[in-house]
Every structure is written in C-alpha cells, then in structure tokens.
mmCIF file of C-alpha atoms in Angstrom:
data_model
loop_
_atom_site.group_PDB
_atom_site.id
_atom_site.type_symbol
_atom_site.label_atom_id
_atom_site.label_comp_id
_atom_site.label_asym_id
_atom_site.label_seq_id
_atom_site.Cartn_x
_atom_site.Cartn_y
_atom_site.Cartn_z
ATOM 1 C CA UNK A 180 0.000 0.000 0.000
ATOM 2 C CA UNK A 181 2.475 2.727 0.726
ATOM 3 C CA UNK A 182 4.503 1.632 -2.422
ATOM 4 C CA UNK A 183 0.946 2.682 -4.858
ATOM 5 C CA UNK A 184 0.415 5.736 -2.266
ATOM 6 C CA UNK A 185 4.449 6.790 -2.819
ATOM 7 C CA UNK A 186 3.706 5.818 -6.462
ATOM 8 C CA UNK A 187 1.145 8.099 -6.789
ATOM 9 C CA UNK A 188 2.377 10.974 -4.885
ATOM 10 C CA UNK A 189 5.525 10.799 -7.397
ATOM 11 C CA UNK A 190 3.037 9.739 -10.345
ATOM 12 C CA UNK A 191 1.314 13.393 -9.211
ATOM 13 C CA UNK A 192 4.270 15.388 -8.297
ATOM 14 C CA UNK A 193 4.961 14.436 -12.222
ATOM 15 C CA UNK A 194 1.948 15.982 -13.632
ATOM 16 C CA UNK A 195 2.222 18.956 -11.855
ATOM 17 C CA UNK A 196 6.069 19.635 -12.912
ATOM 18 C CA UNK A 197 5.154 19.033 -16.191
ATOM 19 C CA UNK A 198 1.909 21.569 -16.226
ATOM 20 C CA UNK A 199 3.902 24.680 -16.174
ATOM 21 C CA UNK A 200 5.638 23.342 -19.194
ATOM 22 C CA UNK A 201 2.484 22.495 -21.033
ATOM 23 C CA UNK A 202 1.137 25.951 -20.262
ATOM 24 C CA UNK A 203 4.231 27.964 -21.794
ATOM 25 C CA UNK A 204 3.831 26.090 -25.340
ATOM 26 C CA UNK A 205 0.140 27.120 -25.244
ATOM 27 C CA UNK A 206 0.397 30.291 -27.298
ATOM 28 C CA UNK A 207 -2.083 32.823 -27.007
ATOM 29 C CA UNK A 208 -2.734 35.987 -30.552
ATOM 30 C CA UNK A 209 -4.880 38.592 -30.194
ATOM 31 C CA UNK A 210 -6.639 40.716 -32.723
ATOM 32 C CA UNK A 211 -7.920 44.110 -31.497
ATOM 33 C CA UNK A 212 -11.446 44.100 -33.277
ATOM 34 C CA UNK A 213 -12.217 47.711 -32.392
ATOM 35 C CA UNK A 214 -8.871 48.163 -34.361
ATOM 36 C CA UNK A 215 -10.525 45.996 -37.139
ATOM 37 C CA UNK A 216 -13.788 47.930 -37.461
ATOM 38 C CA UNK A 217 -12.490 51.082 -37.520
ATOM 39 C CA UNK A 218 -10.029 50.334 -40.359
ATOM 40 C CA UNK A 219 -10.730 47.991 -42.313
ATOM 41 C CA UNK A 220 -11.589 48.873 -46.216
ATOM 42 C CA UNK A 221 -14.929 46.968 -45.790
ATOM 43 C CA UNK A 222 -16.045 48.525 -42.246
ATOM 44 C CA UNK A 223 -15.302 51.814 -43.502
ATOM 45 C CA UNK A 224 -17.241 51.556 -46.507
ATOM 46 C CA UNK A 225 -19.833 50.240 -44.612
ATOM 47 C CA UNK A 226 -20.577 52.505 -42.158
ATOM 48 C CA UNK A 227 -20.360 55.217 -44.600
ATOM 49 C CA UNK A 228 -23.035 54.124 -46.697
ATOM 50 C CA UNK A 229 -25.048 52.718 -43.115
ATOM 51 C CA UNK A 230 -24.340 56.967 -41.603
ATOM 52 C CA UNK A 231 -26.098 58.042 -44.950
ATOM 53 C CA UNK A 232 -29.130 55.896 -44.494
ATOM 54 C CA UNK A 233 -29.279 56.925 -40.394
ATOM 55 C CA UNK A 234 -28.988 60.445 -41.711
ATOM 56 C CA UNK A 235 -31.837 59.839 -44.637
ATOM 57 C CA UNK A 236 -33.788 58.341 -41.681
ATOM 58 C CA UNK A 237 -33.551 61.016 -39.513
ATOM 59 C CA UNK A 238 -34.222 63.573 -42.436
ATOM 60 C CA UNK A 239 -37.558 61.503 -42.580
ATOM 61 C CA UNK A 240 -38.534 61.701 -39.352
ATOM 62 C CA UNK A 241 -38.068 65.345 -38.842
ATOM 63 C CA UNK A 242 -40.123 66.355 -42.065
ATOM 64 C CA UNK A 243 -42.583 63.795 -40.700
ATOM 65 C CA UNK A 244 -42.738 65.538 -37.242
ATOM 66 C CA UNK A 245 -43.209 69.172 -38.950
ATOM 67 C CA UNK A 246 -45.729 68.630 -40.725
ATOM 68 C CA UNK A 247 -47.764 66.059 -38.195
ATOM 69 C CA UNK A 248 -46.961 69.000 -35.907
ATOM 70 C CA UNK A 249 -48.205 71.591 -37.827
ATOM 71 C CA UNK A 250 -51.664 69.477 -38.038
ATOM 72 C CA UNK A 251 -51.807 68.743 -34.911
ATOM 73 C CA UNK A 252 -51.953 72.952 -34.158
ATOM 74 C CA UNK A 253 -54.589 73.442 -36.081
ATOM 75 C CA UNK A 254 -56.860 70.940 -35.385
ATOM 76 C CA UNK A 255 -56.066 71.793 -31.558
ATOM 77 C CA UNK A 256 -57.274 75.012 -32.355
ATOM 78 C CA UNK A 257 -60.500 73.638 -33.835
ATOM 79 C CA UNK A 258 -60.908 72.184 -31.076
ATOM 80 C CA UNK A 259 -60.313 74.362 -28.326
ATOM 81 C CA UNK A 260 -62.544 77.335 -30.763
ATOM 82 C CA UNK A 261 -65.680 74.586 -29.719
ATOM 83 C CA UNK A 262 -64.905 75.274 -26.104
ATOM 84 C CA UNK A 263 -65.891 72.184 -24.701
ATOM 85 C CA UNK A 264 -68.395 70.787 -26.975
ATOM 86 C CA UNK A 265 -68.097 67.794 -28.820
ATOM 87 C CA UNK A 266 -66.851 68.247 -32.691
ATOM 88 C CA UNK A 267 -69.379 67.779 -35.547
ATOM 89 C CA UNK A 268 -68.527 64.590 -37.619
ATOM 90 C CA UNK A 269 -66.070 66.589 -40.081
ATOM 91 C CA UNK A 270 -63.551 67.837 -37.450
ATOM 92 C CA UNK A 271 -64.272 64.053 -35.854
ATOM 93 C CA UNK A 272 -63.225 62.777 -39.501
ATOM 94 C CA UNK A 273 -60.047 65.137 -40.039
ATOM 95 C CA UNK A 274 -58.873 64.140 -35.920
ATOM 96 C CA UNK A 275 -59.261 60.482 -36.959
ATOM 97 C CA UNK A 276 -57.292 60.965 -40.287
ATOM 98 C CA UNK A 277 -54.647 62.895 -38.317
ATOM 99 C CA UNK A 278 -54.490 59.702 -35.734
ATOM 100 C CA UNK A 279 -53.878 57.900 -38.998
ATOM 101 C CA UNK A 280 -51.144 59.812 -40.111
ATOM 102 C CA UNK A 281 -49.595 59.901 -37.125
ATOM 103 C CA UNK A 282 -49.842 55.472 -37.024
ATOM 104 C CA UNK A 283 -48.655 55.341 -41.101
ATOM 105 C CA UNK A 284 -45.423 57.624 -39.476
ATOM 106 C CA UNK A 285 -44.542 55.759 -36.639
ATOM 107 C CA UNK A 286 -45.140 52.664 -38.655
ATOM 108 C CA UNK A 287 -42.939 53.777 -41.281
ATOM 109 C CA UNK A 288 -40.205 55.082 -38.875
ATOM 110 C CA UNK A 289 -40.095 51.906 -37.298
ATOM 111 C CA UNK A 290 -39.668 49.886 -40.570
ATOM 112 C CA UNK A 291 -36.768 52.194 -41.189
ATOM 113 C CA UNK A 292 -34.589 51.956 -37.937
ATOM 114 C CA UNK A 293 -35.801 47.771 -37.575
ATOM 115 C CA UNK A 294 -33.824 47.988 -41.710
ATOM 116 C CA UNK A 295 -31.158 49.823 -40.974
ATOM 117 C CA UNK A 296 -30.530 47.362 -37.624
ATOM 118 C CA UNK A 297 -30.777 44.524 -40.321
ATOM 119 C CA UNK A 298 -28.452 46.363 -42.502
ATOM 120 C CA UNK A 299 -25.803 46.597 -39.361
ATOM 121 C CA UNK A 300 -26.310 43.267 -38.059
ATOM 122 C CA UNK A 301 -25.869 41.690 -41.955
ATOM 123 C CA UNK A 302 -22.753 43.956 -42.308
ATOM 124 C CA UNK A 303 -21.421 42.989 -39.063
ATOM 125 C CA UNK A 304 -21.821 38.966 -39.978
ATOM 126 C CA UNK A 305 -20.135 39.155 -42.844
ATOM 127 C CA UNK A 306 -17.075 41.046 -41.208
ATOM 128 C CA UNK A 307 -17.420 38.878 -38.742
ATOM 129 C CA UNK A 308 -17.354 35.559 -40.163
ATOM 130 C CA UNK A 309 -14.355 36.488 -42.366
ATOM 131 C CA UNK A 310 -12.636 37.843 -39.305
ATOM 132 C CA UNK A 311 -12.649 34.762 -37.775
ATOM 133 C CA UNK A 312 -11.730 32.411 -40.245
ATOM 134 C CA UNK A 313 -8.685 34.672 -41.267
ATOM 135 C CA UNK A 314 -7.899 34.572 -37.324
ATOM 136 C CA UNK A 315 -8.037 30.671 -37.544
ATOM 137 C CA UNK A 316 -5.818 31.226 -40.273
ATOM 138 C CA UNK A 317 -3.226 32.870 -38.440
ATOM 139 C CA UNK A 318 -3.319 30.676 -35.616
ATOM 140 C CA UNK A 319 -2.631 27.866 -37.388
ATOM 141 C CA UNK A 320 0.114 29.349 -39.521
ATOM 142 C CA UNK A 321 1.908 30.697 -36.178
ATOM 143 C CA UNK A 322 0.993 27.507 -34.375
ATOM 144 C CA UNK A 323 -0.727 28.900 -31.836
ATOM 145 C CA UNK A 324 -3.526 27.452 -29.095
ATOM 146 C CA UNK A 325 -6.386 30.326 -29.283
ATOM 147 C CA UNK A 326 -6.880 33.713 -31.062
ATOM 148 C CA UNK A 327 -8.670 35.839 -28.495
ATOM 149 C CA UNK A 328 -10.584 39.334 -28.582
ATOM 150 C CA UNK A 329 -7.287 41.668 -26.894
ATOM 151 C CA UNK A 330 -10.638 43.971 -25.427
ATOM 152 C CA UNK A 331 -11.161 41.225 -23.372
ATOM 153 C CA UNK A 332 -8.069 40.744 -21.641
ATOM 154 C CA UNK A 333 -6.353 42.727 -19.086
ATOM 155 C CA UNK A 334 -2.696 42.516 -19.748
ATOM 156 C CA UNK A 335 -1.252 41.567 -23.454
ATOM 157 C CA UNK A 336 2.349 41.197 -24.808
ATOM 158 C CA UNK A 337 2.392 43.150 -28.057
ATOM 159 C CA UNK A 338 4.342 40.573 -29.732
ATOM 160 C CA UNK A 339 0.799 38.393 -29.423
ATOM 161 C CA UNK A 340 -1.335 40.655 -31.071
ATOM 162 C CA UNK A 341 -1.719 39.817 -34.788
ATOM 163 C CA UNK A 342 -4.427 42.386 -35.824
ATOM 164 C CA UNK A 343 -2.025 44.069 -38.544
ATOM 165 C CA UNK A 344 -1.877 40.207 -39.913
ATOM 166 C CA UNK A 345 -5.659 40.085 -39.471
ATOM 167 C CA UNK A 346 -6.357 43.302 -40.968
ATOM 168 C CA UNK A 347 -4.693 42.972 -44.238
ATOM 169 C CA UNK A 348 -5.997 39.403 -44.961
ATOM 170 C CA UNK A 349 -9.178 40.960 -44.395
ATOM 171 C CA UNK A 350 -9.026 44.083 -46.679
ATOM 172 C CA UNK A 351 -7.303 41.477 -49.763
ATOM 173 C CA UNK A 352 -10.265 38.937 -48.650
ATOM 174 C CA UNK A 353 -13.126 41.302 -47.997
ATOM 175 C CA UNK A 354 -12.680 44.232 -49.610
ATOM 176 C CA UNK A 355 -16.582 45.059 -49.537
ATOM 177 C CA UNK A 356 -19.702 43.584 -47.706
ATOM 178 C CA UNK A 357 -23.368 43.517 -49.232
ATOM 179 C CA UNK A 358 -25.057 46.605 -47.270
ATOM 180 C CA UNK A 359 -28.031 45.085 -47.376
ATOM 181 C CA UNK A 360 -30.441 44.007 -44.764
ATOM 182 C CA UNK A 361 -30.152 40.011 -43.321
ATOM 183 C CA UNK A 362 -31.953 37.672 -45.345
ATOM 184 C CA UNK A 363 -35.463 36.733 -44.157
ATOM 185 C CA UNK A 364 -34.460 33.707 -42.536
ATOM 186 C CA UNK A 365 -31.407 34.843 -40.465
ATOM 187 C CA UNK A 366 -33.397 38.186 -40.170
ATOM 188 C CA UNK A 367 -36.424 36.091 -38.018
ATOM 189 C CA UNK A 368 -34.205 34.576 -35.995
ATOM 190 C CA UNK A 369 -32.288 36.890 -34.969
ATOM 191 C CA UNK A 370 -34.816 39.224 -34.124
ATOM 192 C CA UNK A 371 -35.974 36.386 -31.250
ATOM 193 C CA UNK A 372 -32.806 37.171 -29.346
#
C-alpha cells in the first residue's frame, strides 16, 4: 500500500512539474477588433453608406414631425374654438385621419430603424465571419492554441497581437460587404434574441 500511495504521490508530483511546461507552449494571438472595425476597407465603406441611411432616416422623421406638428396645431385650435363641446362629424373625420397619419409615421419610422438594424447586423456577420476564419488562419500558420478578442483581456504582450496580420488578410479577402439588410431567414431569428 504505501509503495501505490508513494507511487502516486511521485506519479502526481509528475503531472504537476510538467503543467507549467504544457502551459508555456500554449500560445495565445490577439486581434484588437475595435482596431478591425475602424479600419478595415470593408467597415469603412460600410458605415459610410449605413451613416447616410441613419442620416436619410432622420431627415424623414423630422419632415414627418413638422408637418404632423403643424396638423396637430390646427386641429387643436379647432378644437379648443368649440370650447368644450363635442366636434361635428367633419372635425371628428379630419382628428381620426390625423391619428392615422400619425400610425402610417410611426409605422414607417419603425420599418426604417428595424432595416437599418438589419443592414448593421448583416454587415457585421459578414465582417465577422471572415474575421474569424482569417484569425483561424493565423493561428494555425503561427501555431498557436487560441486567437482571443485583446478587449477582453487585461494585460497583453504586443508581440501576441496579430491584428495588422488580421487586418490585411481581411481588406485582400473582404474588400466590400453587401449593405443590405439580413436575409429573411437569419433576419427572423435573430430578431428572437
């Protein structure tokens, strides 16, 4: 018995000398992805054409609030000219059509931002997907154990970080993205989340 429990202890003692060496030939890359969004050729072109459709959007909505505003005013002032009495059927029929108006805006507002989301979220697969297969890439060509996110770690050597590597495989790979919304499929189920 204390032969298997010395046996054991050494058997142990073994493992554990021989962890430390296991865990220096584990090599760890990052890629700084806020890096990669902000410069690659793709991402740039991207967010340019996404900005002009936020900025179309919001050009939208304000001419949609001016004149839904400017409505509204005077058919407040119809009303408050009754003082207090119920309006006849006409004003009853231009207050419902305004009600209308104001559900076909919000309606079409909504359609807009819920597109341009798609649009972001399709853009940001397709960067995405490439990112990480040109990170697998790298890791196997350097030999490496894992490719990790350097935002999400608190201390990095510099010499691990591979994002120039990563960056111009992507902009040779991916030089543009489809800035188009998700197809219907991926679209439904990602609007579960």
């Amino acid at each position: 018995m204390r032969k298997l429990i010395t046996t054991l202890t050494l058997a142990g003692a073994a493992i554990i000398a021989s962890a430390p060496l296991q865990a220096q030939s584990a090599t760890v890359l990052t890629v700084d992805t806020d890096r990669i969004l902000a410069e690659c050729t793709a991402c740039k072109s991207a967010s340019s054409q996404i900005q002009s459709q936020i900025t179309s959007a919001r050009q939208r909505a304000q001419a949609l609030e001016g004149q839904l505003r400017t409505e509204a005013q005077g058919l407040e002032a119809q009303v408050k000219a009754l003082n207090g009495r119920q309006p006849d059927a006409a004003l009853q029929q231009k207050i419902t059509a305004f009600q209308t108006k104001q559900n076909q805006a919000r309606t079409e507002l909504g359609n807009r931002e819920r597109q341009i989301e798609s649009i972001q979220a399709h853009v940001q697969q397709q960067i995405g997907t490439r990112v990480v297969q040109i990170a697998e890439q790298v890791r196997a060509r350097r030999q490496a154990s894992v490719v990790m996110a350097k935002g999400s770690l608190m201390a990095v050597d510099p010499r691990a970080d591979v994002t120039g590597d990563v960056l111009a495989a992507l902009n040779q790979q991916l030089p543009s993205v489809s800035v188009t919304p998700l197809p219907q499929q991926q679209q439904s189920s990602t609007s579960g989340r």
